[in-house]
mmCIF file of C-alpha atoms and ligand atoms in Angstrom:
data_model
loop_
_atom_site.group_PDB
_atom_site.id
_atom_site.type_symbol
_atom_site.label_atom_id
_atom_site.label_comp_id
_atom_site.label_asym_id
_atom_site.label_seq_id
_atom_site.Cartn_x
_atom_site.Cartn_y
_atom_site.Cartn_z
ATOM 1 C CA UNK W 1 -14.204 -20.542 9.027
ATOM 2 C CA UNK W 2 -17.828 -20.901 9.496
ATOM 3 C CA UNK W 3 -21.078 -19.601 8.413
ATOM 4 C CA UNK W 4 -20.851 -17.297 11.199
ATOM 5 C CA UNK W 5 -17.924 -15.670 10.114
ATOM 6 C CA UNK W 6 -18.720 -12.251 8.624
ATOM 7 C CA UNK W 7 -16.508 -10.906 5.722
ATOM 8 C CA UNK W 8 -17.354 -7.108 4.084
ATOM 9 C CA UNK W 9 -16.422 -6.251 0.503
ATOM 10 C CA UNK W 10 -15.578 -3.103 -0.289
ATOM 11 C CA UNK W 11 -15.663 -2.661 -3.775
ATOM 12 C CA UNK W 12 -14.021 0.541 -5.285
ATOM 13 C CA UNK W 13 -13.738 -0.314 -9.003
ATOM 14 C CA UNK W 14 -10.178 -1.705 -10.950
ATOM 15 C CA UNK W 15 -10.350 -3.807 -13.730
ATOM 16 C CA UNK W 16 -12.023 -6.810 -11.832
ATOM 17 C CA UNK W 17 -15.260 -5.124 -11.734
ATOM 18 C CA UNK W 18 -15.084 -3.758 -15.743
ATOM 19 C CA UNK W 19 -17.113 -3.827 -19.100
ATOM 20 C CA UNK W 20 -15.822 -3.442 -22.140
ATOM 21 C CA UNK W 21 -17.471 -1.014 -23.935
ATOM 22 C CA UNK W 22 -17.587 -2.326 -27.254
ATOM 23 C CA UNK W 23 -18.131 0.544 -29.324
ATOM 24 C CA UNK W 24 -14.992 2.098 -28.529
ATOM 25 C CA UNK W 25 -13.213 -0.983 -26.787
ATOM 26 C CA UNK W 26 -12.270 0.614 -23.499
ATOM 27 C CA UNK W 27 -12.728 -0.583 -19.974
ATOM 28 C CA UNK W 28 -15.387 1.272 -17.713
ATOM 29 C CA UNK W 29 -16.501 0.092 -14.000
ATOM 30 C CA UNK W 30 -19.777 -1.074 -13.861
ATOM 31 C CA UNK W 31 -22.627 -2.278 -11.236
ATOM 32 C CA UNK W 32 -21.121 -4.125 -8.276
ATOM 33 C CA UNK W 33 -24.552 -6.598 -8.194
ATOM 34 C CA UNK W 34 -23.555 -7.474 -11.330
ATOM 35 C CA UNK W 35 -20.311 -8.464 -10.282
ATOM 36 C CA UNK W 36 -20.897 -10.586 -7.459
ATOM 37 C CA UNK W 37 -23.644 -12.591 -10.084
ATOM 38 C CA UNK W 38 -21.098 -13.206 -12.126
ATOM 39 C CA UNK W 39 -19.343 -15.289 -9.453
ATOM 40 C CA UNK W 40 -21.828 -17.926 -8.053
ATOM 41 C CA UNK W 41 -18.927 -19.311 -6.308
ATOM 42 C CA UNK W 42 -19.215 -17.367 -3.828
ATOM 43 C CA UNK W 43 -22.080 -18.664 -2.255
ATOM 44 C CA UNK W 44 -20.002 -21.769 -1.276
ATOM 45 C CA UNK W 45 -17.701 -19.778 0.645
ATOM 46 C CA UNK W 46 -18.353 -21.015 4.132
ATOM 47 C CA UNK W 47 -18.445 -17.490 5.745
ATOM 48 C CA UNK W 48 -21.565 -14.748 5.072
ATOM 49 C CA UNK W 49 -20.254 -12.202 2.953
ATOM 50 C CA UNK W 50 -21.575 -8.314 2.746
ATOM 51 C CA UNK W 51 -20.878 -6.002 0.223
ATOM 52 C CA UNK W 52 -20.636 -2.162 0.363
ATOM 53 C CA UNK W 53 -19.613 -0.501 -3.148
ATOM 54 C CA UNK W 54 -18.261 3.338 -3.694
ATOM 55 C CA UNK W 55 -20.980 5.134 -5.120
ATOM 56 C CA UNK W 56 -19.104 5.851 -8.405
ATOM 57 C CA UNK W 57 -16.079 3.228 -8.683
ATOM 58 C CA UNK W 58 -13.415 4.478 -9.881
ATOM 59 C CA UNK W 59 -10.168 3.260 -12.136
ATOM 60 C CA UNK W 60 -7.692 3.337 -9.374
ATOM 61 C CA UNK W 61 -5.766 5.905 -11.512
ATOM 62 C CA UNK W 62 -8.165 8.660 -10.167
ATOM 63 C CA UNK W 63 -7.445 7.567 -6.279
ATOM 64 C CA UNK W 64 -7.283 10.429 -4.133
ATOM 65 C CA UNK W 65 -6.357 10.770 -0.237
ATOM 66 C CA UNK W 66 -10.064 11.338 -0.043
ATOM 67 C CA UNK W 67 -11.175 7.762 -1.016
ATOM 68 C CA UNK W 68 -8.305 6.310 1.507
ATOM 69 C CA UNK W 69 -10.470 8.133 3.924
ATOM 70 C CA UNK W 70 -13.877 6.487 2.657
ATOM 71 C CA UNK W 71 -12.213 3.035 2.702
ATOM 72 C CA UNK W 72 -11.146 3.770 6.120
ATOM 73 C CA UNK W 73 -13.885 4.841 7.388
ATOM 74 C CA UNK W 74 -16.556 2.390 5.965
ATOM 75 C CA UNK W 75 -13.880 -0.703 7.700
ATOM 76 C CA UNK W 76 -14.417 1.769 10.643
ATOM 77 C CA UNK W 77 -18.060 1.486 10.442
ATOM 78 C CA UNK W 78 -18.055 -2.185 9.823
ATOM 79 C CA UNK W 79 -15.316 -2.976 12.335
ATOM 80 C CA UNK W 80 -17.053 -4.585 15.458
ATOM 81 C CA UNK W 81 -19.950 -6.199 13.070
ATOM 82 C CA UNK W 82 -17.322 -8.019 10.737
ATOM 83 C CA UNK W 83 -14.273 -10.610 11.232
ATOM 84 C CA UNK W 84 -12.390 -9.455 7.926
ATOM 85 C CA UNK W 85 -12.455 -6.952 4.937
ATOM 86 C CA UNK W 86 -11.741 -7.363 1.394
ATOM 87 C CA UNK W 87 -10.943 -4.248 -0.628
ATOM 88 C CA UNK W 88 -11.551 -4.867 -4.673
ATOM 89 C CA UNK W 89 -9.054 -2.421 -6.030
ATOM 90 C CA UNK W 90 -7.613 -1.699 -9.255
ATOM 91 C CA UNK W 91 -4.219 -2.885 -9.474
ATOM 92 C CA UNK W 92 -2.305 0.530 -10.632
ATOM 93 C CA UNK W 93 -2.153 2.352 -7.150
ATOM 94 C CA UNK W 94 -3.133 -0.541 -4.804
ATOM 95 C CA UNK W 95 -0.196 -0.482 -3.464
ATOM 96 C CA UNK W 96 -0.166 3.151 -2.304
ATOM 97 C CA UNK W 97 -3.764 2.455 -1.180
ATOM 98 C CA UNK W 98 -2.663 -0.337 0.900
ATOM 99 C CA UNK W 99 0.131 1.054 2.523
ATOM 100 C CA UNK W 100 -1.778 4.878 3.753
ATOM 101 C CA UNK W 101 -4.878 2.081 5.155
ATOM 102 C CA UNK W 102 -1.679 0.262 6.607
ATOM 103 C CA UNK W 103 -0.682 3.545 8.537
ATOM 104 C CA UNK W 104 -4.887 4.758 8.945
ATOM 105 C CA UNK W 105 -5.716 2.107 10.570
ATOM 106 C CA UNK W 106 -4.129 1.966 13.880
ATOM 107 C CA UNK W 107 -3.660 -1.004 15.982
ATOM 108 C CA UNK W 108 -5.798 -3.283 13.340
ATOM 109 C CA UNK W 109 -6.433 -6.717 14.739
ATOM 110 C CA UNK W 110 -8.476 -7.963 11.849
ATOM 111 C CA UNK W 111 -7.683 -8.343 8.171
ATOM 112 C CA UNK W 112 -7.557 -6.111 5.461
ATOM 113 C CA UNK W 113 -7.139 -8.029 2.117
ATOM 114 C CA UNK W 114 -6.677 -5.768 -0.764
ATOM 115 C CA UNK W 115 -6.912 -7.374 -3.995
ATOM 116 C CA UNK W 116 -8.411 -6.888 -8.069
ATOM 117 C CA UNK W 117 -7.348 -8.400 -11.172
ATOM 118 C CA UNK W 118 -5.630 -7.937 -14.131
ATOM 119 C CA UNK W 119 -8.760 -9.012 -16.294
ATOM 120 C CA UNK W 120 -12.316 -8.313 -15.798
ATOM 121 C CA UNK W 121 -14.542 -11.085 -13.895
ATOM 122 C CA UNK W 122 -16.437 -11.505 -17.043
ATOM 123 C CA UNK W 123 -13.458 -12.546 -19.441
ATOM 124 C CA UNK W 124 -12.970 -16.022 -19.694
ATOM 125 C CA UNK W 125 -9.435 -16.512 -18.776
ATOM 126 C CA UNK W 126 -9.653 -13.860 -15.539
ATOM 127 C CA UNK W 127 -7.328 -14.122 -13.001
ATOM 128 C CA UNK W 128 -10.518 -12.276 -11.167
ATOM 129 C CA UNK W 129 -12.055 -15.403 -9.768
ATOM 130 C CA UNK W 130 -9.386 -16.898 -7.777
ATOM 131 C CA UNK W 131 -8.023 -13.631 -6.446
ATOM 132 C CA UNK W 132 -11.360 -12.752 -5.082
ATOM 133 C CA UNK W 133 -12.176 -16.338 -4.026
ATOM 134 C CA UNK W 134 -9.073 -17.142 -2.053
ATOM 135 C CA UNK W 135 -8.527 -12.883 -0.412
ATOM 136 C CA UNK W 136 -11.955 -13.975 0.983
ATOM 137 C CA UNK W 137 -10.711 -17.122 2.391
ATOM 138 C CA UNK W 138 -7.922 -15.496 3.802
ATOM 139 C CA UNK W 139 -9.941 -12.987 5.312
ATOM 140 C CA UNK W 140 -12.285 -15.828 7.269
ATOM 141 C CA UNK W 141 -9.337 -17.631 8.600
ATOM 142 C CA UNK W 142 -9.684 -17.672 12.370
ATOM 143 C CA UNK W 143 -7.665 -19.672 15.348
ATOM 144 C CA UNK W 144 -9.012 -19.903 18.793
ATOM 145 C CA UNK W 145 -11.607 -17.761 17.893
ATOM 146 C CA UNK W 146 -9.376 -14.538 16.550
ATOM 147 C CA UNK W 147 -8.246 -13.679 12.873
ATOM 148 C CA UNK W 148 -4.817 -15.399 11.603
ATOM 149 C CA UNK W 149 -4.272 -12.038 9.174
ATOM 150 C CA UNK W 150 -4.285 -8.509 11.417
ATOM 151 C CA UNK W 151 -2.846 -6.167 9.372
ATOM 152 C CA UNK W 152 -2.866 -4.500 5.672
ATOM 153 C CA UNK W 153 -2.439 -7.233 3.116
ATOM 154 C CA UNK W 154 -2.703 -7.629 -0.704
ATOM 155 C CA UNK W 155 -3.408 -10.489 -2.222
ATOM 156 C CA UNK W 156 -2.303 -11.416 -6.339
ATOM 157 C CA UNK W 157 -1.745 -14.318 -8.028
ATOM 158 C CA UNK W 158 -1.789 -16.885 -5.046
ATOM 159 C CA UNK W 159 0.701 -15.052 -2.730
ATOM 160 C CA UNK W 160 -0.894 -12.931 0.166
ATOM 161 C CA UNK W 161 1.916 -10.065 0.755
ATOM 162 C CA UNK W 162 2.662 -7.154 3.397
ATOM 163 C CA UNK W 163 0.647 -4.432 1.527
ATOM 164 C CA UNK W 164 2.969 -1.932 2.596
ATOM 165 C CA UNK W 165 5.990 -4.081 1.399
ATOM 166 C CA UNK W 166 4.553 -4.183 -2.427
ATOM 167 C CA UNK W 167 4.681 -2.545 -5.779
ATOM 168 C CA UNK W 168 3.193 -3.355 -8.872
ATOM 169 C CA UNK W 169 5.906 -4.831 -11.285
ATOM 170 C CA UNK W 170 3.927 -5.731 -14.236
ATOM 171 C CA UNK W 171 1.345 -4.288 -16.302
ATOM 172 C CA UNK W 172 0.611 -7.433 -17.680
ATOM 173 C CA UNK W 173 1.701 -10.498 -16.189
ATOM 174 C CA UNK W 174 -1.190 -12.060 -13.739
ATOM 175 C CA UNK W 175 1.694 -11.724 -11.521
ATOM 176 C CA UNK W 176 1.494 -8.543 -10.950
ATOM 177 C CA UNK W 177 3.062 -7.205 -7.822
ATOM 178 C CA UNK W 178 6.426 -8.097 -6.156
ATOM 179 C CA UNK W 179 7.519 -7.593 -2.881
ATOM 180 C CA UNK W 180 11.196 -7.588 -3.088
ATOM 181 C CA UNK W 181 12.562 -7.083 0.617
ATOM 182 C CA UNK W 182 10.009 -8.837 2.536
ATOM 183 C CA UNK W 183 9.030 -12.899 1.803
ATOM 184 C CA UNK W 184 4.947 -13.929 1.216
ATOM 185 C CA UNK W 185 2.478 -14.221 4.516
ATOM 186 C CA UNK W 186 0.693 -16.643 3.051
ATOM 187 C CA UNK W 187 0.978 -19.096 -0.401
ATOM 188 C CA UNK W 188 -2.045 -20.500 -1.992
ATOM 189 C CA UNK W 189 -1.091 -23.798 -3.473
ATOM 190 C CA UNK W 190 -3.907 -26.758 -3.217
ATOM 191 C CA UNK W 191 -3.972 -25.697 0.497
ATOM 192 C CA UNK W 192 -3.151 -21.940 2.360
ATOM 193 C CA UNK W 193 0.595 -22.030 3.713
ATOM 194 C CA UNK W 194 0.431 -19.428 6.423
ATOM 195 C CA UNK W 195 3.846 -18.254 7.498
ATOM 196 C CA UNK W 196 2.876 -17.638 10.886
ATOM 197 C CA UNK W 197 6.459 -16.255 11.714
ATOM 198 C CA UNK W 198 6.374 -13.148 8.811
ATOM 199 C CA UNK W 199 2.960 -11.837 10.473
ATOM 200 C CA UNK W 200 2.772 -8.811 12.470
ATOM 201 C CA UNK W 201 2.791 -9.934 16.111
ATOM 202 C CA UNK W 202 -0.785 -10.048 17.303
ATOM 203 C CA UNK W 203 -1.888 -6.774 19.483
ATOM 204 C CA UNK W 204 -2.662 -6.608 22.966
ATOM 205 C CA UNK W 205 -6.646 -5.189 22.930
ATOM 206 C CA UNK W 206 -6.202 -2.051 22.030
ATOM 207 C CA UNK W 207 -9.180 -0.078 20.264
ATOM 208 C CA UNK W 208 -8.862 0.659 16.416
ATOM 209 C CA UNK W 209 -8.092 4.177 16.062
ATOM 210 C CA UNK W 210 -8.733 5.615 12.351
ATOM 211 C CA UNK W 211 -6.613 8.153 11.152
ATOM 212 C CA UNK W 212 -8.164 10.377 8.510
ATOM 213 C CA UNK W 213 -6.129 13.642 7.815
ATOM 214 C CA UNK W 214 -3.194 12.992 5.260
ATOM 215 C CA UNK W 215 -0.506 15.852 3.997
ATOM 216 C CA UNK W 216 -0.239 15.785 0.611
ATOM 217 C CA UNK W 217 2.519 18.451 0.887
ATOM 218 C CA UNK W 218 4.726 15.903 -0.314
ATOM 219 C CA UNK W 219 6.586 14.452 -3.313
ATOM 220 C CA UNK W 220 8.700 12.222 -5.475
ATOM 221 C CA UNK W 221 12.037 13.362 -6.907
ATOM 222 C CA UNK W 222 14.079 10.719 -9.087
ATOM 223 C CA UNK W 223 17.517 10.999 -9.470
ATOM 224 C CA UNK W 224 18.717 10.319 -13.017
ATOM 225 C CA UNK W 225 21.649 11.466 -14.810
ATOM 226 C CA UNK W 226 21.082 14.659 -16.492
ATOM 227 C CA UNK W 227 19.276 15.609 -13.505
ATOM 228 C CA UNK W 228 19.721 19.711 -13.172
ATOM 229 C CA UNK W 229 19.801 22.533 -10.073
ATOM 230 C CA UNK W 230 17.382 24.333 -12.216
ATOM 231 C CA UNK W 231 14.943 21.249 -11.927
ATOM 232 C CA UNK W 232 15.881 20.900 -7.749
ATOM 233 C CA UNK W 233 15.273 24.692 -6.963
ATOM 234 C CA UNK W 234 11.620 24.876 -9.019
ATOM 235 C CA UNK W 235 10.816 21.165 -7.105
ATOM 236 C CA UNK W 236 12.227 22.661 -3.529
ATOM 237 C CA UNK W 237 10.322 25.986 -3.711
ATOM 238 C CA UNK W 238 6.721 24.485 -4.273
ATOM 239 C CA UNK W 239 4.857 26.108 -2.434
ATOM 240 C CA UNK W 240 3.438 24.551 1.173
ATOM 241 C CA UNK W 241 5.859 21.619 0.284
ATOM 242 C CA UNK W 242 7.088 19.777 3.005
ATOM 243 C CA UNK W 243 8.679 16.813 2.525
ATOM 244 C CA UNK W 244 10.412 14.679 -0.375
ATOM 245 C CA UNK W 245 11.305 11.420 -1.286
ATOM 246 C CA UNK W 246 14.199 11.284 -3.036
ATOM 247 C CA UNK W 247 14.895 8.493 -5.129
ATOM 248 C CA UNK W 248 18.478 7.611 -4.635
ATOM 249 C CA UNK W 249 21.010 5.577 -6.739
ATOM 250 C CA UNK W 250 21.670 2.102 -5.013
ATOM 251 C CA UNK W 251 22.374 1.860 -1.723
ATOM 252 C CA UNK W 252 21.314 5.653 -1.352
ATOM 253 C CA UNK W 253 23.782 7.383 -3.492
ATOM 254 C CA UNK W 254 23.409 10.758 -4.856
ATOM 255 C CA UNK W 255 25.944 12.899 -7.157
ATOM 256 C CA UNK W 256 28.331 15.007 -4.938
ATOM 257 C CA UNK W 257 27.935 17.933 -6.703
ATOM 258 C CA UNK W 258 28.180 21.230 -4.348
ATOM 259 C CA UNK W 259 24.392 22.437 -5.852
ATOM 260 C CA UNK W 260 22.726 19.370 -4.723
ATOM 261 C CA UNK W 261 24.289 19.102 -1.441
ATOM 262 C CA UNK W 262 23.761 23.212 -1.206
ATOM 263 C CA UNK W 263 20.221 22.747 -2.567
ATOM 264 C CA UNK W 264 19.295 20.161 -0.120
ATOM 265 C CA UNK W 265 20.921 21.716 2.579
ATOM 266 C CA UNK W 266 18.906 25.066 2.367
ATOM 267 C CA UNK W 267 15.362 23.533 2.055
ATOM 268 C CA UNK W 268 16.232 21.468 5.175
ATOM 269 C CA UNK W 269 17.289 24.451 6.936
ATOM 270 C CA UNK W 270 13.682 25.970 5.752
ATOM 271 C CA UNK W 271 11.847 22.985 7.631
ATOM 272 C CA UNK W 272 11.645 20.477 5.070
ATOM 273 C CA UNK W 273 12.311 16.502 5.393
ATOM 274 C CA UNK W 274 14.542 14.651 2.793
ATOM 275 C CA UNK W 275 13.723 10.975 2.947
ATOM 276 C CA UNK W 276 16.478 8.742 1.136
ATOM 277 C CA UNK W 277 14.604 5.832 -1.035
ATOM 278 C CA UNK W 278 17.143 3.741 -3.111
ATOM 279 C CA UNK W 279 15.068 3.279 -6.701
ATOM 280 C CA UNK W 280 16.710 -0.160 -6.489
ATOM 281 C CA UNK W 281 13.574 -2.732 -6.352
ATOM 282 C CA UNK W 282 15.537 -4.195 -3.572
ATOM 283 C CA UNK W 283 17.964 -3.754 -0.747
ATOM 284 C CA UNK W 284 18.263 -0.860 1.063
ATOM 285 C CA UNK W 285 19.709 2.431 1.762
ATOM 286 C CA UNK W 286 22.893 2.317 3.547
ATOM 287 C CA UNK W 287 24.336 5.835 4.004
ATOM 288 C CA UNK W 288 27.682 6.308 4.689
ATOM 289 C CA UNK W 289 28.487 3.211 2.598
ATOM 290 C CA UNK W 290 30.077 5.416 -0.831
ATOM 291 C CA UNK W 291 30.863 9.038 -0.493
ATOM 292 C CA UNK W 292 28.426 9.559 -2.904
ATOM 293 C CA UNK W 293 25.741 8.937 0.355
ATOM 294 C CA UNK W 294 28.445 10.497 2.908
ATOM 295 C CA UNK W 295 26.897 13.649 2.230
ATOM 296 C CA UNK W 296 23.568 13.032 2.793
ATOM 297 C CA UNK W 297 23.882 11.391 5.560
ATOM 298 C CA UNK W 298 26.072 14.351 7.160
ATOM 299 C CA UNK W 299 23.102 16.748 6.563
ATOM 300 C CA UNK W 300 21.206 14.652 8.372
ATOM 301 C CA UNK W 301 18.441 13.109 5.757
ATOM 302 C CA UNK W 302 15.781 10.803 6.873
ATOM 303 C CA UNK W 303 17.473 7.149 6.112
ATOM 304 C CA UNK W 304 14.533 5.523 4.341
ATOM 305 C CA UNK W 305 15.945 2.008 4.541
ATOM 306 C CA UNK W 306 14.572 -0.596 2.740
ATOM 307 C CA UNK W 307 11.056 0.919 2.600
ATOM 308 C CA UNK W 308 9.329 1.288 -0.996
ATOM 309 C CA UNK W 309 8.481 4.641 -2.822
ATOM 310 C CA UNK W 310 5.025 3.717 -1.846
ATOM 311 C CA UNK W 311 5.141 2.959 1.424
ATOM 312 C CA UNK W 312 7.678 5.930 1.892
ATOM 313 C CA UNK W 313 4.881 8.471 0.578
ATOM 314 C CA UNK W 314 1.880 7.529 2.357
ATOM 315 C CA UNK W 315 4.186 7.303 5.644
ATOM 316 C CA UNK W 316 5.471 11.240 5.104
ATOM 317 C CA UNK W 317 1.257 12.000 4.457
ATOM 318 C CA UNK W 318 0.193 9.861 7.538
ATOM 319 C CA UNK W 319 2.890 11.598 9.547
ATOM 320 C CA UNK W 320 2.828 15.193 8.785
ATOM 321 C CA UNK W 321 -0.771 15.029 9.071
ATOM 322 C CA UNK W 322 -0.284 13.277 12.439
ATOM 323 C CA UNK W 323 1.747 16.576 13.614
ATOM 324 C CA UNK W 324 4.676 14.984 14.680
ATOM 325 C CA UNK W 325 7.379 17.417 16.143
ATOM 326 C CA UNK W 326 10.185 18.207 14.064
ATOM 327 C CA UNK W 327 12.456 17.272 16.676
ATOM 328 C CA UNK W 328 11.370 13.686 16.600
ATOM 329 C CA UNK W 329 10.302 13.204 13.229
ATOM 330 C CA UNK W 330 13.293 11.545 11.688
ATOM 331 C CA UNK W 331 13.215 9.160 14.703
ATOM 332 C CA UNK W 332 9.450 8.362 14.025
ATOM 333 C CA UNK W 333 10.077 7.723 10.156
ATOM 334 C CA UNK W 334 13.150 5.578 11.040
ATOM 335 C CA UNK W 335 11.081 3.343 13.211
ATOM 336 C CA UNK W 336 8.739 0.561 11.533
ATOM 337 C CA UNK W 337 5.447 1.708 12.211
ATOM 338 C CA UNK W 338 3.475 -1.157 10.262
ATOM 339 C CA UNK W 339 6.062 -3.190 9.763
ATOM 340 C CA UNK W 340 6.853 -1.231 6.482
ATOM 341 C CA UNK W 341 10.938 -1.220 7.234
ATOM 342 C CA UNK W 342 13.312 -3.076 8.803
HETATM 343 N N1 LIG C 401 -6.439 0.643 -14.590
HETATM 344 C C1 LIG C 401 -6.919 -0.385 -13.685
HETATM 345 C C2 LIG C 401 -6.983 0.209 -12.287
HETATM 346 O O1 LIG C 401 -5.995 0.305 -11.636
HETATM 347 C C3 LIG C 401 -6.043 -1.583 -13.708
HETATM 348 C C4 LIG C 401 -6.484 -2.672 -12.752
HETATM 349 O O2 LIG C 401 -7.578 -2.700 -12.260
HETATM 350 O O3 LIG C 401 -5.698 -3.581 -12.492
HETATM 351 O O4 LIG C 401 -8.049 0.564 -11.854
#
């Protein structure tokens, strides 16, 4: 790290950058300046920082596809100029937001450090300070002259994780996020324990190529007990759908009953993908494990593995607005693109 390493913020709102508004108590995003004054810290950071703000931050409640495409695009802008990026996000959906960048952003060789807080910068016991502080540090850390971090990261409460690999676990707890089948890239004790071996393998020079049309012809359907054919035939005939995740039982289990099978079995036939996501925190699908997965597995759903609802979603946007072929679109989900799956 050195003076001469550049790091960008890109500051989209979240808690870390909020006011309370004291006449009716609720938290509102307010003026980036005023954010970084109220962290003179950061002008010991060994590394020039830059900031770029979203015109009107945003809770990350209200993230659309369309501001995955602004952050994209302003690290696209900012790419040669800078050695690292640090995205200040609110903590809800960051970890949709940082799995689509994960998939966006093509052959990244730099670091993208999302990260935000669960209390605003100005309260006195924020957890604001250090996540910003150390995400930055992250970002500037450099060997032989290249960055340590090249991929999609998010960092909360001293552990830097795969930001594909997350979800947030707590709405409450400064440790917020968990990332249950795949182990920390880097821990921030009273120094920064890399685990080089968990990093993406570096890439061969190959340009950054920004991908910014995403399907949202998608969605979530969780299984739960109770759950009807009247509630599968309304979900499977939306229009322009064309994909689902289905949350799964366990290891990817799913009732046996004839109108699910049937029900699945005809939108397939219609073009649509079925993507098998235990809604187990952990683990993975294994299909063909129970009978209650035998089925599924016959019909030929995608096998979602051990990736999260998260990642899952982003991955069927990124790729049906990539154009894959049918043919070869199980094949591409099945394969780790980002590292997302085993
Ligand atoms: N509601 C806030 C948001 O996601 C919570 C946070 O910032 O952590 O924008």
């Amino acid at each position: 790290m050195s003076k001469t390493t550049k790091i960008l913020l890109v500051y989209t709102g979240g808690t870390i950058g909020m006011v309370k508004d004291y006449e009716t108590g609720a938290l509102k995003a307010f003026n980036f300046k005023k954010l970084l004054k109220n962290i003179p810290e950061l002008t010991q950071i060994d590394c020039q920082i830059d900031s770029v703000s979203f015109d009107d931050p945003i809770d990350s409640s209200n993230i659309s596809t369309l501001h995955w495409v602004e952050i994209a695009q302003i690290i696209e802008a900012h790419y040669e100029t800078h050695d690292g990026f640090v995205v200040l996000h609110g903590s809800d959906t960051m970890s949709y937001s940082a799995s689509a960048l994960s998939y966006m952003l093509e052959n990244l060789a730099k670091p993208v450090i999302f990260t935000g807080s669960q209390l605003p910068i100005g309260d006195l016991r924020t957890d604001a300070k250090e996540n910003l502080i150390t995400s930055i540090q992250i970002a500037a850390l450099q060997k032989n002259g290249r960055p340590v971090i090249q991929e999609v990261g998010l960092y909360f409460e001293y552990k830097l994780y795969r930001g594909n690999r997350t979800t947030k676990i707590n709405a409450e707890h400064f440790e917020a996020f968990a990332s249950m089948n795949y182990p920390p890239l880097v821990e921030s004790g009273v120094h920064l324990k890399v685990y080089h071996e968990y990093l993406l393998p570096r890439k061969r020079a190959k340009k950054l190529l920004v991908h910014t049309v995403l399907d949202d012809n998608v969605v979530i359907l969780k299984l739960f007990p109770g759950f009807n054919a009247k509630t599968l035939t309304a979900v499977l005939d939306t229009p322009d759908l064309k994909a689902v995740v289905l949350e799964t039982y366990g290891a990817g289990n799913a009732p046996t009953e004839s109108w699910l099978v049937e029900g699945l079995k005809k939108a397939m036939k219609k073009g649509l993908f079925i993507i098998n996501v235990t809604q187990c925190s952990g683990g993975s699908v294994i299909m063909g494990q129970y009978e209650t997965s035998e089925q599924l597995k016959k019909l030929q759903v995608v096998n979602g593995k051990d990736i999260t609802t998260e990642a899952a979603i982003t991955k069927l946007m990124y790729l049906l607005g990539s154009n894959i072929s049918s043919k070869t679109f199980k094949t591409i989900f099945e394969t780790p693109l980002r590292g997302e799956m085993e």
